[in-house]
Amino acid sequence: MITPKIPKNEQDRLNVLKSYEILHTLPEVDYDEITQIASLICDTPISLIAFVDDDEIFFKSHHGFDISVSPRETSFCGHLINNSKDLFIVNDASKDERFYDNPLVTGDSSVSFYAGIPLISPEGFVIGSLCIIDHEPNELSEEQRKSLKALANQVMKLLELRKKNKKLTESLEKEKELGELKSLFVSTASHQFRTPLAIIQSNAELLMMISENSEIELKSKLKKSTERIRNEVNRMTALMDDILVLGKINSGKIQVDKKRIDVLTLCIELCEQHSTIQHDGRAINFSFSGTPTEIVLNPVLISHALNNLISNAFKYSLTDNPKLHLDYKKEALEITLSDQGIGISKNDIPYLFQTFYRGENVRNISGTGLGLSITKEYIELNNGTIKVQSELNKGTIFTIILKY
Ligand code: ADP
């Protein structure tokens, strides 16, 4: 008997084999079906899918052979990986100097005929074989050889697929972990900011009260500074609120209780509120068409979404009155909010609903780039859609569709 040699590239070969994570795994139908077909086609009692490990052969599938591992030093596959990148065939092992006194030939297994197709990784390493065994000397026809090769290709495809699936599962798990970490960070950070902001705010108010009793010059200086502090604190608090809301939406923790609501009344109220707080006398021009119908929605989320759009319409236009129109169509309510303001560049449109995205023409207008992403999420949580049309320096139209 001649024991198989260890190939020169053994370490690299083993690394590639291990990368499939196939060794010592349980039997699987896909592999078992391949060995069954191999035996049928070649009319042999045994067919194996074998992987050549460090010092043993692992049989992922062993049709007609009741063993799942055997020593490498007495194996036929050990020879196959050195000998050939094509078919390795032993027609009669009892007459072959490498195998005639091999225990697999002389013992209970009584191997006589062996034919193996190497399983070759894309990098070119022979990691194992698809082989057939007979207890009598035998030969293979050209068709049988071709079929065995095709089956060996299928084994390699299964192995590659397994590797890809594993990578995909791992990256999905990593993404999930990162997402959870992000939500935790966002909610912790925004809660942590709340206390210092409240302290700054109450101290600013205290300063304001002290300033009431100060001399005129000091009083006006203190007033300016405290107002600046108050404005910035309000801005940061609003920002923190928005980030917290987005974190909740992303982690699926937002509660959406819906009920039948009258969107017409809700919009009229919103228009009145916004029109009364404008310092420049502007107001919203409101109109509607069709027959008002109640819709099942969450009123808080819808109001918040419309508030964001209306504030933007005032913020990004200077002199005109934004227009809010409700059109009760056959199957859905279409809400349009239009202004004749600075408009949005074509390049910005695709990214507008992304968090923190701000248009190229709003550098000197304050904002955070969060309002539209929250608005979109709120509309979608109510099974609605939102889209935007705009032209630079002409104006912008946001359209929301809410199905009845
Ligand atoms: P913010 O207004 O705080 O920047 P938003 O998320 O509400 O954030 O809006 C994102 C960007 O969309 C804005 O920075 C602006 O570039 C653009 N935008 C939104 N509404 C309008 C509008 N009515 N007119 C012009 N640009 C708008």
mmCIF file of C-alpha atoms in Angstrom, residues 190 193-194 197 201 230-246 304 308 356 367-371 374 378:
data_model
loop_
_atom_site.group_PDB
_atom_site.id
_atom_site.type_symbol
_atom_site.label_atom_id
_atom_site.label_comp_id
_atom_site.label_asym_id
_atom_site.label_seq_id
_atom_site.Cartn_x
_atom_site.Cartn_y
_atom_site.Cartn_z
ATOM 1 C CA SER A 190 -31.328 62.900 23.650
ATOM 2 C CA PHE A 193 -29.275 66.511 26.769
ATOM 3 C CA ARG A 194 -32.643 67.319 28.286
ATOM 4 C CA LEU A 197 -30.926 72.253 28.459
ATOM 5 C CA GLN A 201 -33.255 77.654 30.109
ATOM 6 C CA ARG A 230 -33.505 81.022 24.912
ATOM 7 C CA ASN A 231 -33.775 80.759 21.124
ATOM 8 C CA GLU A 232 -30.814 78.397 20.884
ATOM 9 C CA VAL A 233 -32.125 76.246 23.748
ATOM 10 C CA ASN A 234 -35.523 76.021 22.037
ATOM 11 C CA ARG A 235 -33.822 75.084 18.772
ATOM 12 C CA MET A 236 -31.762 72.359 20.447
ATOM 13 C CA THR A 237 -34.778 71.008 22.348
ATOM 14 C CA ALA A 238 -36.742 70.792 19.093
ATOM 15 C CA LEU A 239 -33.790 69.070 17.420
ATOM 16 C CA MET A 240 -33.524 66.550 20.265
ATOM 17 C CA ASP A 241 -37.268 65.880 20.048
ATOM 18 C CA ASP A 242 -36.984 65.220 16.316
ATOM 19 C CA ILE A 243 -33.985 62.905 16.728
ATOM 20 C CA LEU A 244 -35.795 61.013 19.471
ATOM 21 C CA VAL A 245 -38.884 60.627 17.276
ATOM 22 C CA LEU A 246 -36.800 59.340 14.340
ATOM 23 C CA HIS A 304 -47.257 67.046 12.985
ATOM 24 C CA ASN A 308 -43.712 70.658 9.228
ATOM 25 C CA PHE A 356 -30.199 65.801 7.944
ATOM 26 C CA GLY A 367 -32.997 74.387 9.906
ATOM 27 C CA THR A 368 -31.907 70.835 10.748
ATOM 28 C CA GLY A 369 -32.902 68.770 7.725
ATOM 29 C CA LEU A 370 -35.028 66.456 9.876
ATOM 30 C CA GLY A 371 -38.565 67.776 9.319
ATOM 31 C CA ILE A 374 -40.153 62.744 9.952
ATOM 32 C CA TYR A 378 -45.565 59.923 9.685
#
